[in-house]
Amino acid sequence: MEARAQFVDVSGKAPEAPEVWPSIVITREEIEAEVERLANAPKPANGVRSTNLVHPLAKAPGLGLAPGIDARIEVLNPGEHALVRRANSNAVGTCIRGTGRARIGGATIDFTAHDVWNVPSMHPVIYENDGDDIQARLIFSNQPMLEKQLVHYAEQATDEDSSERWFAAAEAAIPDGPRAKDSAPVVPIGGGAFLMPYEHLVDPDTVTNAALHWPWEVVEPRLKAVRAIGDGYTGRRLYILYNPATERRNGTTHSFFASIASYPGNVVDRPHRHSSAAINYWFGGSGRSTVDGQKLTWKAGDLMLSAPGWSVHNHASGPDGFYSLTIQDHPLMIAQESLIWQETMKDPIKNLGTQIGFQTNIADLVNS
Ligand SMILES: [Fe+2]
């Protein structure tokens, strides 16, 4: 039958509030049990032992823990490696057990617990476990969003030879030289508007985006500075794991920032909300959160959909404080001019990246 568009009359319709998924905690015990189950299962042909942690309200295509973000457990037994893969999604990885090596494009990253790295899109990726323990990683990606748009593209090598060919191709030098767009000037037509020839459409300016590594042994001592900011600080005690390829979008990948927070005990953050969705991996201490009125408690090793987009939420540290890794689709939202943010429920809603954002009291604390 011929496909025909529906004509949906939306005349006079008021804007709708977005649907919000409830927050959800996946406990350390559930994650550890799944790591053991994957490790004990027969080895798949491609070497990938992996489980997608799917929110109960997620609908295919695009199953994830947030509507646009997935969280996968990936496991390798000692001596194992996966065959090379690549995809047009991008990802952040962290190690939650054991040690290992990632080869991502031209980069080789030796990782251990709490290390973080980014996986740029279309870079060949291979993980190896050269340690004595089971290796477990959490990998967060924008695959669900691309699957919803029906444009997720992924390839898988079928043997060791093709793995090596992929890396050789990735490492081959890109030829320099004149580009067609050098002969196709952009035409100003007044009032700030331009006409841009096709040669620019198919050859946009590029930004180098390599896999970067944030080793925990380097990051951890630096977190003392944010943990020690004085009482009454109105910001959040964290560093973004910043990848300069994301420029003003302040990300770790072009979709996400990964940030690591370090909180002393008994600090309660103010309720706020943002259109970016956040997933937290709590890897030290304990605490509690209120998300859209729902109260949740968590401890080291738990994973949580901590801020479904536009949910009012706040987090509070337990008596010993906490460490958390947060994955949040902030750069994606800035790129779309969609990052609306309310820093306290008394503040106006701001569109971050298009207007001056919120100001903490950091100057008072560092100058006093
Ligand atoms: Fe938040």
Short mmCIF file of C-alpha atoms and ligand atoms in Angstrom, two decimals:
data_model
loop_
_atom_site.label_atom_id
_atom_site.label_comp_id
_atom_site.label_asym_id
_atom_site.label_seq_id
_atom_site.Cartn_x
_atom_site.Cartn_y
_atom_site.Cartn_z
CA MET A 1 0.00 0.00 0.00
CA GLU A 2 1.20 3.49 -0.78
CA ALA A 3 2.44 5.29 2.36
CA ARG A 4 0.45 8.41 3.06
CA ALA A 5 1.06 11.13 5.64
CA GLN A 6 -1.43 11.71 8.42
CA PHE A 7 -2.81 15.23 8.72
CA VAL A 8 -2.90 15.90 12.48
CA ASP A 9 -4.79 19.09 13.29
CA VAL A 10 -2.96 20.78 16.18
CA SER A 11 -4.65 24.17 15.79
CA GLY A 12 -5.08 25.92 19.11
CA LYS A 13 -3.32 23.14 21.01
CA ALA A 14 -1.40 24.27 24.12
CA PRO A 15 2.25 23.15 24.45
CA GLU A 16 2.52 19.87 26.36
CA ALA A 17 4.79 19.20 29.33
CA PRO A 18 7.31 16.47 28.47
CA GLU A 19 6.78 12.93 29.73
CA VAL A 20 9.25 12.15 32.55
CA TRP A 21 10.63 8.70 33.32
CA PRO A 22 10.92 7.88 37.02
CA SER A 23 14.38 7.68 38.50
CA ILE A 24 15.71 4.15 38.98
CA VAL A 25 18.59 2.59 40.94
CA ILE A 26 20.45 -0.53 39.77
CA THR A 27 22.30 -1.80 42.83
CA ARG A 28 25.91 -2.84 43.17
CA GLU A 29 24.73 -6.37 44.01
CA GLU A 30 22.67 -6.58 40.79
CA ILE A 31 25.61 -5.28 38.72
CA GLU A 32 28.10 -7.66 40.36
CA ALA A 33 25.78 -10.63 39.80
CA GLU A 34 25.38 -9.69 36.13
CA VAL A 35 29.17 -9.38 35.72
CA GLU A 36 29.56 -12.92 37.10
CA ARG A 37 26.77 -14.24 34.88
CA LEU A 38 28.36 -12.72 31.76
CA ALA A 39 31.80 -14.03 32.75
CA ASN A 40 30.45 -17.57 33.20
CA ALA A 41 28.40 -17.64 29.98
CA PRO A 42 29.84 -19.26 26.82
CA LYS A 43 32.13 -16.86 24.92
CA PRO A 44 30.26 -15.32 21.94
CA ALA A 45 31.93 -15.44 18.50
CA ASN A 46 32.74 -11.71 18.54
CA GLY A 47 34.03 -11.87 22.12
CA VAL A 48 31.55 -9.26 23.36
CA ARG A 49 29.97 -10.18 26.71
CA SER A 50 27.56 -7.32 27.28
CA THR A 51 24.25 -6.42 28.91
CA ASN A 52 22.17 -3.34 28.14
CA LEU A 53 20.60 -1.93 31.33
CA VAL A 54 17.18 -0.85 30.10
CA HIS A 55 14.70 1.40 31.87
CA PRO A 56 11.29 -0.25 32.30
CA LEU A 57 9.59 2.53 30.28
CA ALA A 58 12.08 2.38 27.37
CA LYS A 59 10.58 1.51 24.02
CA ALA A 60 12.38 0.10 20.99
CA PRO A 61 13.98 1.31 18.87
CA GLY A 62 16.53 2.88 21.18
CA LEU A 63 16.48 0.90 24.42
CA GLY A 64 18.45 2.72 27.10
CA LEU A 65 18.54 3.78 30.72
CA ALA A 66 17.52 7.30 29.67
CA PRO A 67 15.54 8.02 26.49
CA GLY A 68 18.72 8.96 24.58
CA ILE A 69 21.49 7.28 26.61
CA ASP A 70 22.32 3.64 27.16
CA ALA A 71 24.40 2.08 29.92
CA ARG A 72 25.96 -1.29 29.19
CA ILE A 73 27.98 -3.67 31.31
CA GLU A 74 30.80 -5.18 29.27
CA VAL A 75 32.93 -8.04 30.54
CA LEU A 76 36.07 -9.87 29.44
CA ASN A 77 37.64 -12.84 31.18
CA PRO A 78 41.43 -12.92 31.67
CA GLY A 79 43.19 -13.40 28.33
CA GLU A 80 40.12 -12.49 26.28
CA HIS A 81 39.64 -9.71 23.76
CA ALA A 82 36.72 -8.62 21.60
CA LEU A 83 36.89 -8.25 17.83
CA VAL A 84 37.09 -4.70 16.57
CA ARG A 85 33.88 -2.70 16.29
CA ARG A 86 33.02 0.79 15.20
CA ALA A 87 29.83 2.81 15.13
CA ASN A 88 28.59 6.34 14.53
CA SER A 89 27.57 6.57 18.19
CA ASN A 90 30.05 8.02 20.69
CA ALA A 91 30.71 6.70 24.16
CA VAL A 92 32.25 7.19 27.57
CA GLY A 93 33.77 4.17 29.29
CA THR A 94 34.79 3.49 32.86
CA CYS A 95 36.36 0.45 34.48
CA ILE A 96 34.46 -1.02 37.45
CA ARG A 97 36.50 -4.20 37.99
CA GLY A 98 39.91 -5.54 36.96
CA THR A 99 42.25 -3.93 34.47
CA GLY A 100 42.77 -3.88 30.74
CA ARG A 101 43.65 -2.14 27.53
CA ALA A 102 41.56 -0.26 25.01
CA ARG A 103 42.75 0.46 21.48
CA ILE A 104 40.57 3.25 20.11
CA GLY A 105 41.65 4.57 16.73
CA GLY A 106 45.34 5.43 17.14
CA ALA A 107 45.24 5.54 20.96
CA THR A 108 46.17 2.79 23.39
CA ILE A 109 44.74 3.20 26.90
CA ASP A 110 45.76 0.98 29.81
CA PHE A 111 43.01 1.29 32.38
CA THR A 112 42.19 0.27 35.92
CA ALA A 113 39.28 0.87 38.30
CA HIS A 114 37.60 4.32 38.09
CA ASP A 115 39.59 5.36 34.99
CA VAL A 116 37.47 7.06 32.33
CA TRP A 117 37.96 7.41 28.57
CA ASN A 118 35.99 8.63 25.56
CA VAL A 119 35.25 6.68 22.40
CA PRO A 120 34.95 9.00 19.36
CA SER A 121 32.49 7.88 16.72
CA MET A 122 33.67 5.71 13.81
CA HIS A 123 36.97 4.91 15.56
CA PRO A 124 37.84 1.20 15.57
CA VAL A 125 37.61 -0.07 19.16
CA ILE A 126 39.02 -3.20 20.72
CA TYR A 127 39.18 -4.13 24.40
CA GLU A 128 41.62 -6.65 25.87
CA ASN A 129 41.90 -8.18 29.31
CA ASP A 130 45.60 -8.82 30.00
CA GLY A 131 45.04 -8.96 33.78
CA ASP A 132 44.30 -11.81 36.21
CA ASP A 133 40.77 -10.79 37.21
CA ILE A 134 37.50 -10.44 35.34
CA GLN A 135 37.42 -7.05 33.58
CA ALA A 136 34.13 -5.16 33.83
CA ARG A 137 33.35 -1.83 32.22
CA LEU A 138 30.36 0.48 32.08
CA ILE A 139 29.93 1.99 28.62
CA PHE A 140 27.52 4.88 28.07
CA SER A 141 26.55 5.94 24.54
CA ASN A 142 24.06 7.90 22.44
CA GLN A 143 23.05 4.74 20.54
CA PRO A 144 19.39 4.95 21.74
CA MET A 145 18.99 8.43 20.28
CA LEU A 146 20.46 7.35 16.94
CA GLU A 147 18.31 4.21 16.92
CA LYS A 148 15.20 6.34 17.49
CA GLN A 149 16.26 8.41 14.47
CA LEU A 150 16.79 5.11 12.58
CA VAL A 151 20.39 6.09 11.76
CA HIS A 152 22.55 4.06 14.14
CA TYR A 153 25.32 2.54 12.03
CA ALA A 154 27.62 -0.16 13.42
CA GLU A 155 30.17 -2.55 11.98
CA GLN A 156 31.83 -5.60 13.45
CA ALA A 157 35.03 -7.26 12.25
CA THR A 158 34.60 -10.96 11.61
CA ASP A 159 38.17 -12.12 12.24
CA GLU A 160 41.56 -11.00 13.57
CA ASP A 161 42.87 -10.03 10.11
CA SER A 162 40.08 -7.54 9.50
CA SER A 163 40.70 -6.07 12.98
CA GLU A 164 44.27 -5.21 11.99
CA ARG A 165 43.19 -3.79 8.63
CA TRP A 166 40.75 -1.46 10.37
CA PHE A 167 43.46 -0.07 12.61
CA ALA A 168 45.82 0.35 9.66
CA ALA A 169 43.15 2.31 7.80
CA ALA A 170 42.40 4.47 10.85
CA GLU A 171 46.06 5.32 11.33
CA ALA A 172 46.73 6.11 7.66
CA ALA A 173 47.60 9.77 7.10
CA ILE A 174 44.85 11.92 5.65
CA PRO A 175 46.20 13.66 2.54
CA ASP A 176 46.67 17.42 2.68
CA GLY A 177 45.96 19.67 -0.26
CA PRO A 178 43.56 22.17 -1.73
CA ARG A 179 39.89 21.46 -1.13
CA ALA A 180 37.06 22.09 -3.57
CA LYS A 181 35.50 24.57 -1.17
CA ASP A 182 38.57 26.80 -1.54
CA SER A 183 37.22 27.51 -5.06
CA ALA A 184 33.61 27.96 -3.94
CA PRO A 185 33.33 31.13 -1.85
CA VAL A 186 30.57 31.77 0.64
CA VAL A 187 28.41 34.70 -0.53
CA PRO A 188 27.20 37.38 1.91
CA ILE A 189 23.76 38.71 0.99
CA GLY A 190 23.41 41.34 3.72
CA GLY A 191 21.81 41.44 7.13
CA GLY A 192 24.13 38.70 8.42
CA ALA A 193 22.82 36.03 6.04
CA PHE A 194 24.99 34.05 3.58
CA LEU A 195 24.70 31.64 0.68
CA MET A 196 26.97 28.61 1.00
CA PRO A 197 27.91 26.41 -1.98
CA TYR A 198 27.54 22.62 -1.97
CA GLU A 199 31.31 22.12 -1.64
CA HIS A 200 31.03 23.33 1.98
CA LEU A 201 28.01 21.11 2.67
CA VAL A 202 29.99 17.95 1.90
CA ASP A 203 33.29 19.12 3.41
CA PRO A 204 32.67 20.93 6.71
CA ASP A 205 35.62 22.07 8.80
CA THR A 206 36.86 19.27 11.04
CA VAL A 207 37.84 19.05 14.70
CA THR A 208 40.37 16.43 15.74
CA ASN A 209 38.78 14.14 18.31
CA ALA A 210 41.06 11.47 19.74
CA ALA A 211 40.38 9.01 22.54
CA LEU A 212 41.57 10.61 25.79
CA HIS A 213 42.23 9.01 29.16
CA TRP A 214 41.45 10.35 32.64
CA PRO A 215 43.35 7.96 34.95
CA TRP A 216 41.87 7.80 38.46
CA GLU A 217 45.34 8.07 40.02
CA VAL A 218 45.73 11.49 38.35
CA VAL A 219 42.14 12.70 38.83
CA GLU A 220 41.64 11.60 42.43
CA PRO A 221 44.21 13.92 44.09
CA ARG A 222 42.83 16.88 42.10
CA LEU A 223 39.35 16.29 43.48
CA LYS A 224 40.53 17.35 46.93
CA ALA A 225 40.23 20.95 45.70
CA VAL A 226 36.51 20.69 44.97
CA ARG A 227 35.79 18.54 48.03
CA ALA A 228 37.38 21.20 50.24
CA ILE A 229 35.47 24.25 48.96
CA GLY A 230 34.02 25.87 52.08
CA ASP A 231 30.57 25.51 53.58
CA GLY A 232 27.87 27.50 51.87
CA TYR A 233 29.22 26.92 48.35
CA THR A 234 26.29 27.25 45.94
CA GLY A 235 27.84 25.24 43.08
CA ARG A 236 28.47 21.52 42.70
CA ARG A 237 31.72 19.89 43.77
CA LEU A 238 32.97 18.33 40.55
CA TYR A 239 35.26 18.51 37.56
CA ILE A 240 34.12 17.86 34.01
CA LEU A 241 36.48 15.43 32.26
CA TYR A 242 36.96 17.93 29.47
CA ASN A 243 37.81 17.01 25.89
CA PRO A 244 38.80 20.19 24.00
CA ALA A 245 37.33 18.77 20.76
CA THR A 246 33.93 19.66 22.25
CA GLU A 247 34.94 23.33 22.44
CA ARG A 248 32.28 25.57 24.03
CA ARG A 249 29.97 22.60 24.57
CA ASN A 250 32.08 21.51 27.56
CA GLY A 251 31.94 17.79 26.94
CA THR A 252 33.89 14.56 27.18
CA THR A 253 32.28 13.43 23.92
CA HIS A 254 30.18 15.44 21.50
CA SER A 255 27.09 14.04 23.25
CA PHE A 256 28.07 13.81 26.92
CA PHE A 257 30.11 15.27 29.63
CA ALA A 258 31.43 12.85 32.18
CA SER A 259 32.04 14.62 35.46
CA ILE A 260 33.48 13.32 38.70
CA ALA A 261 32.09 14.74 41.92
CA SER A 262 33.69 14.47 45.34
CA TYR A 263 31.50 15.50 48.28
CA PRO A 264 32.28 15.70 51.97
CA GLY A 265 29.70 14.30 54.38
CA ASN A 266 26.26 15.74 54.98
CA VAL A 267 26.05 18.25 52.13
CA VAL A 268 22.59 18.81 50.64
CA ASP A 269 22.46 20.35 47.15
CA ARG A 270 19.64 22.66 46.19
CA PRO A 271 16.84 21.31 43.97
CA HIS A 272 17.33 22.23 40.31
CA ARG A 273 16.47 20.92 36.84
CA HIS A 274 17.87 20.80 33.32
CA SER A 275 16.79 19.39 29.98
CA SER A 276 19.96 17.28 29.86
CA ALA A 277 19.43 13.80 31.32
CA ALA A 278 21.94 12.44 33.84
CA ILE A 279 23.04 8.97 34.89
CA ASN A 280 25.19 8.64 38.02
CA TYR A 281 27.56 5.84 38.92
CA TRP A 282 28.18 6.24 42.65
CA PHE A 283 31.60 4.70 43.33
CA GLY A 284 32.35 5.83 46.84
CA GLY A 285 30.36 6.58 50.00
CA SER A 286 26.59 6.85 50.07
CA GLY A 287 23.75 9.32 49.97
CA ARG A 288 20.16 10.03 49.08
CA SER A 289 18.32 11.88 46.34
CA THR A 290 14.92 13.34 45.72
CA VAL A 291 13.91 13.17 42.05
CA ASP A 292 10.46 14.49 41.07
CA GLY A 293 9.38 13.98 44.67
CA GLN A 294 10.60 10.34 44.69
CA LYS A 295 13.11 9.60 47.49
CA LEU A 296 15.96 7.22 46.71
CA THR A 297 19.02 6.04 48.64
CA TRP A 298 22.22 4.74 47.12
CA LYS A 299 25.71 3.54 47.98
CA ALA A 300 29.05 2.85 46.31
CA GLY A 301 28.65 0.61 43.25
CA ASP A 302 25.07 1.61 42.46
CA LEU A 303 24.06 3.05 39.08
CA MET A 304 21.14 5.45 38.87
CA LEU A 305 19.11 7.39 36.36
CA SER A 306 19.65 10.38 38.61
CA ALA A 307 18.15 13.22 36.61
CA PRO A 308 15.65 12.30 33.93
CA GLY A 309 15.53 15.35 31.65
CA TRP A 310 13.66 18.27 33.22
CA SER A 311 13.06 16.44 36.54
CA VAL A 312 13.49 18.54 39.66
CA HIS A 313 16.20 16.78 41.67
CA ASN A 314 18.78 17.16 44.38
CA HIS A 315 21.38 14.89 45.92
CA ALA A 316 22.68 14.75 49.50
CA SER A 317 25.83 13.07 50.73
CA GLY A 318 25.82 10.54 53.55
CA PRO A 319 28.09 10.83 56.61
CA ASP A 320 31.27 9.88 54.69
CA GLY A 321 30.52 11.87 51.53
CA PHE A 322 30.52 10.31 48.07
CA TYR A 323 32.28 10.00 44.75
CA SER A 324 30.19 9.88 41.58
CA LEU A 325 30.71 9.70 37.85
CA THR A 326 27.92 11.55 36.05
CA ILE A 327 27.10 11.07 32.37
CA GLN A 328 24.92 13.91 31.09
CA ASP A 329 23.92 14.80 27.51
CA HIS A 330 24.84 18.45 28.02
CA PRO A 331 26.98 19.05 24.85
CA LEU A 332 24.26 17.56 22.67
CA MET A 333 21.72 19.92 24.22
CA ILE A 334 24.01 22.95 23.80
CA ALA A 335 24.61 22.03 20.14
CA GLN A 336 20.84 21.96 19.62
CA GLU A 337 20.30 25.21 21.59
CA SER A 338 18.03 23.10 23.80
CA LEU A 339 19.87 23.20 27.15
CA ILE A 340 17.28 24.86 29.37
CA TRP A 341 18.35 25.01 33.00
CA GLN A 342 16.93 26.22 36.30
CA GLU A 343 19.66 26.36 38.93
CA THR A 344 17.19 26.85 41.79
CA MET A 345 13.45 26.71 41.54
CA LYS A 346 13.38 30.47 42.26
CA ASP A 347 15.72 31.29 39.36
CA PRO A 348 14.49 31.97 35.82
CA ILE A 349 14.77 29.24 33.17
CA LYS A 350 17.88 30.02 31.14
CA ASN A 351 18.98 28.68 27.75
CA LEU A 352 22.63 27.85 28.49
CA GLY A 353 25.05 28.48 25.68
CA THR A 354 22.93 31.29 24.28
CA GLN A 355 22.82 33.60 27.31
CA ILE A 356 25.02 34.21 30.35
CA GLY A 357 24.48 31.30 32.76
CA PHE A 358 24.24 31.03 36.54
CA GLN A 359 26.88 32.42 38.89
CA THR A 360 28.04 30.59 42.01
CA ASN A 361 29.61 32.27 45.07
CA ILE A 362 33.05 30.79 44.31
CA ALA A 363 34.70 34.26 44.32
CA ASP A 364 33.61 34.89 47.93
CA LEU A 365 34.96 31.52 49.05
CA VAL A 366 38.36 31.63 47.31
CA ASN A 367 39.01 35.28 48.23
CA SER A 368 37.99 35.07 51.90
FE FE B 1 21.51 18.08 38.10
#
